[in-house]
Amino acid sequence: MNISASLLEIAVIALGVIVMLADLWTPSAYKSWLGRVSAMGLAAILLGSFAMEVTEPIAAFG
């Protein structure tokens, strides 16, 4: 299994889990920041996807 082919999906899922867990323990006064943090995390993942070097098509399983 080639983990680099699934890296972006894993990063988005990890960000989602972190944001949902943070939502459980964040006081209601600070919940407006969760949306901003989520957007910044997705933007970081997007920018990181441009930095990935792919030389040939990769199959995740095979």
PDB file of C-alpha atoms in Angstrom:
ATOM      1  CA  MET A   1       0.000   0.000   0.000  1.00  0.00           C
ATOM      2  CA  ASN A   2       1.354   3.398  -0.986  1.00  0.00           C
ATOM      3  CA  ILE A   3       0.534   5.910   1.759  1.00  0.00           C
ATOM      4  CA  SER A   4       1.517   8.976  -0.286  1.00  0.00           C
ATOM      5  CA  ALA A   5      -1.407   8.397  -2.645  1.00  0.00           C
ATOM      6  CA  SER A   6      -3.875   8.696   0.242  1.00  0.00           C
ATOM      7  CA  LEU A   7      -2.058  11.370   2.221  1.00  0.00           C
ATOM      8  CA  LEU A   8      -4.427  14.240   1.361  1.00  0.00           C
ATOM      9  CA  GLU A   9      -7.514  12.253   2.297  1.00  0.00           C
ATOM     10  CA  ILE A  10      -5.937  11.203   5.586  1.00  0.00           C
ATOM     11  CA  ALA A  11      -5.021  14.826   6.349  1.00  0.00           C
ATOM     12  CA  VAL A  12      -8.588  16.050   5.724  1.00  0.00           C
ATOM     13  CA  ILE A  13     -10.055  13.272   7.878  1.00  0.00           C
ATOM     14  CA  ALA A  14      -7.564  14.000  10.675  1.00  0.00           C
ATOM     15  CA  LEU A  15      -8.431  17.702  10.540  1.00  0.00           C
ATOM     16  CA  GLY A  16     -12.128  16.892  10.723  1.00  0.00           C
ATOM     17  CA  VAL A  17     -11.671  14.619  13.731  1.00  0.00           C
ATOM     18  CA  ILE A  18      -9.546  17.220  15.515  1.00  0.00           C
ATOM     19  CA  VAL A  19     -12.097  19.969  14.872  1.00  0.00           C
ATOM     20  CA  MET A  20     -14.988  17.797  16.072  1.00  0.00           C
ATOM     21  CA  LEU A  21     -13.119  16.852  19.241  1.00  0.00           C
ATOM     22  CA  ALA A  22     -12.180  20.496  19.823  1.00  0.00           C
ATOM     23  CA  ASP A  23     -15.851  21.417  19.429  1.00  0.00           C
ATOM     24  CA  LEU A  24     -16.729  19.134  22.338  1.00  0.00           C
ATOM     25  CA  TRP A  25     -14.430  20.864  24.817  1.00  0.00           C
ATOM     26  CA  THR A  26     -14.456  24.456  23.527  1.00  0.00           C
ATOM     27  CA  PRO A  27     -16.536  26.967  25.484  1.00  0.00           C
ATOM     28  CA  SER A  28     -19.323  28.602  23.485  1.00  0.00           C
ATOM     29  CA  ALA A  29     -17.520  31.967  23.549  1.00  0.00           C
ATOM     30  CA  TYR A  30     -14.672  30.538  21.447  1.00  0.00           C
ATOM     31  CA  LYS A  31     -16.635  28.369  19.016  1.00  0.00           C
ATOM     32  CA  SER A  32     -16.543  31.055  16.321  1.00  0.00           C
ATOM     33  CA  TRP A  33     -12.810  30.398  16.039  1.00  0.00           C
ATOM     34  CA  LEU A  34     -13.340  26.761  15.083  1.00  0.00           C
ATOM     35  CA  GLY A  35     -14.623  27.712  11.641  1.00  0.00           C
ATOM     36  CA  ARG A  36     -11.622  29.921  11.029  1.00  0.00           C
ATOM     37  CA  VAL A  37      -9.218  27.256  12.238  1.00  0.00           C
ATOM     38  CA  SER A  38     -10.926  24.684  10.003  1.00  0.00           C
ATOM     39  CA  ALA A  39     -10.659  26.961   6.975  1.00  0.00           C
ATOM     40  CA  MET A  40      -6.991  27.658   7.691  1.00  0.00           C
ATOM     41  CA  GLY A  41      -6.329  23.930   8.083  1.00  0.00           C
ATOM     42  CA  LEU A  42      -7.994  23.140   4.769  1.00  0.00           C
ATOM     43  CA  ALA A  43      -6.061  25.978   3.107  1.00  0.00           C
ATOM     44  CA  ALA A  44      -2.816  24.562   4.517  1.00  0.00           C
ATOM     45  CA  ILE A  45      -3.682  21.116   3.161  1.00  0.00           C
ATOM     46  CA  LEU A  46      -4.497  22.651  -0.227  1.00  0.00           C
ATOM     47  CA  LEU A  47      -1.216  24.556  -0.347  1.00  0.00           C
ATOM     48  CA  GLY A  48       0.632  21.447   0.783  1.00  0.00           C
ATOM     49  CA  SER A  49      -0.901  19.507  -2.085  1.00  0.00           C
ATOM     50  CA  PHE A  50       0.843  21.808  -4.550  1.00  0.00           C
ATOM     51  CA  ALA A  51       4.183  21.083  -2.877  1.00  0.00           C
ATOM     52  CA  MET A  52       3.806  17.318  -3.323  1.00  0.00           C
ATOM     53  CA  GLU A  53       6.030  15.981  -6.057  1.00  0.00           C
ATOM     54  CA  VAL A  54       4.327  13.358  -8.197  1.00  0.00           C
ATOM     55  CA  THR A  55       6.442  11.970 -10.996  1.00  0.00           C
ATOM     56  CA  GLU A  56       4.112   9.244 -12.240  1.00  0.00           C
ATOM     57  CA  PRO A  57       0.564   8.103 -11.507  1.00  0.00           C
ATOM     58  CA  ILE A  58       0.387   6.184  -8.250  1.00  0.00           C
ATOM     59  CA  ALA A  59      -2.050   3.447  -7.320  1.00  0.00           C
ATOM     60  CA  ALA A  60      -2.947   3.394  -3.641  1.00  0.00           C
ATOM     61  CA  PHE A  61      -3.363  -0.397  -3.517  1.00  0.00           C
ATOM     62  CA  GLY A  62      -1.086  -2.114  -5.944  1.00  0.00           C
TER      63      GLY A  62
END
